[in-house]
Amino acid sequence: MSRNVIKAVPPAITKATKLEKMILRNNNLKKLPPKIGSVGRQLELLDVSNNAIKKLPKSIYTLR
């Protein structure tokens, strides 16, 4: 989903427990959902580079 001018990640993404890769680079994201860390242990890659995110939610540190 890179280069799609995405402005927000819906909070419902945290219910995607089987998600393995989330590549959102080169969009217009300013923040991530506060509970992004609850995506689960299946997530191996989260790429939000080249966005306007200034602060990561604390829950992100629970990802592997």
Short mmCIF file of C-alpha atoms in Angstrom, two decimals:
data_model
loop_
_atom_site.label_atom_id
_atom_site.label_comp_id
_atom_site.label_asym_id
_atom_site.label_seq_id
_atom_site.Cartn_x
_atom_site.Cartn_y
_atom_site.Cartn_z
CA MET A 1 0.00 0.00 0.00
CA SER A 2 2.94 2.28 -0.60
CA ARG A 3 2.61 5.53 -2.52
CA ASN A 4 -1.16 5.76 -2.16
CA VAL A 5 -1.53 9.09 -0.33
CA ILE A 6 -2.98 7.24 2.67
CA LYS A 7 -3.66 9.70 5.49
CA ALA A 8 -4.68 7.31 8.27
CA VAL A 9 -4.52 3.68 9.27
CA PRO A 10 -7.94 2.56 10.50
CA PRO A 11 -7.98 1.38 14.13
CA ALA A 12 -9.64 -1.86 12.94
CA ILE A 13 -6.24 -2.93 11.55
CA THR A 14 -5.34 -3.97 15.10
CA LYS A 15 -7.77 -6.88 14.71
CA ALA A 16 -5.76 -8.31 11.81
CA THR A 17 -3.97 -10.93 13.91
CA LYS A 18 -2.60 -12.87 10.93
CA LEU A 19 -1.03 -9.91 9.18
CA GLU A 20 2.62 -10.65 8.31
CA LYS A 21 3.71 -7.50 6.46
CA MET A 22 2.42 -3.97 6.54
CA ILE A 23 4.22 -1.73 4.08
CA LEU A 24 2.88 1.82 4.17
CA ARG A 25 5.92 3.81 3.12
CA ASN A 26 5.65 7.01 1.08
CA ASN A 27 2.16 8.03 2.18
CA ASN A 28 0.77 10.95 4.20
CA LEU A 29 0.49 9.22 7.57
CA LYS A 30 0.78 11.48 10.60
CA LYS A 31 0.18 8.83 13.26
CA LEU A 32 -0.49 5.16 13.81
CA PRO A 33 -3.39 3.69 15.79
CA PRO A 34 -2.56 3.71 19.53
CA LYS A 35 -2.99 -0.07 19.74
CA ILE A 36 -0.94 -0.97 16.67
CA GLY A 37 1.10 -3.30 18.88
CA SER A 38 -1.87 -5.60 19.27
CA VAL A 39 -1.61 -6.68 15.63
CA GLY A 40 0.05 -9.84 16.93
CA ARG A 41 3.17 -11.89 16.72
CA GLN A 42 2.62 -12.68 13.04
CA LEU A 43 3.71 -9.20 11.96
CA GLU A 44 7.30 -9.50 10.76
CA LEU A 45 7.63 -6.24 8.85
CA LEU A 46 6.18 -2.81 9.49
CA ASP A 47 7.46 -0.13 7.14
CA VAL A 48 6.10 3.37 7.66
CA SER A 49 9.14 5.20 6.35
CA ASN A 50 8.78 8.46 4.45
CA ASN A 51 5.61 9.59 6.17
CA ALA A 52 4.90 12.53 8.47
CA ILE A 53 4.85 10.46 11.68
CA LYS A 54 6.47 12.39 14.50
CA LYS A 55 5.73 10.07 17.42
CA LEU A 56 5.22 6.32 17.59
CA PRO A 57 2.60 4.87 19.94
CA LYS A 58 4.01 3.03 22.96
CA SER A 59 2.33 -0.20 21.91
CA ILE A 60 4.67 -0.43 18.92
CA TYR A 61 7.42 -1.60 21.25
CA THR A 62 5.48 -4.82 21.90
CA LEU A 63 6.01 -5.91 18.29
CA ARG A 64 8.88 -8.29 17.62
#
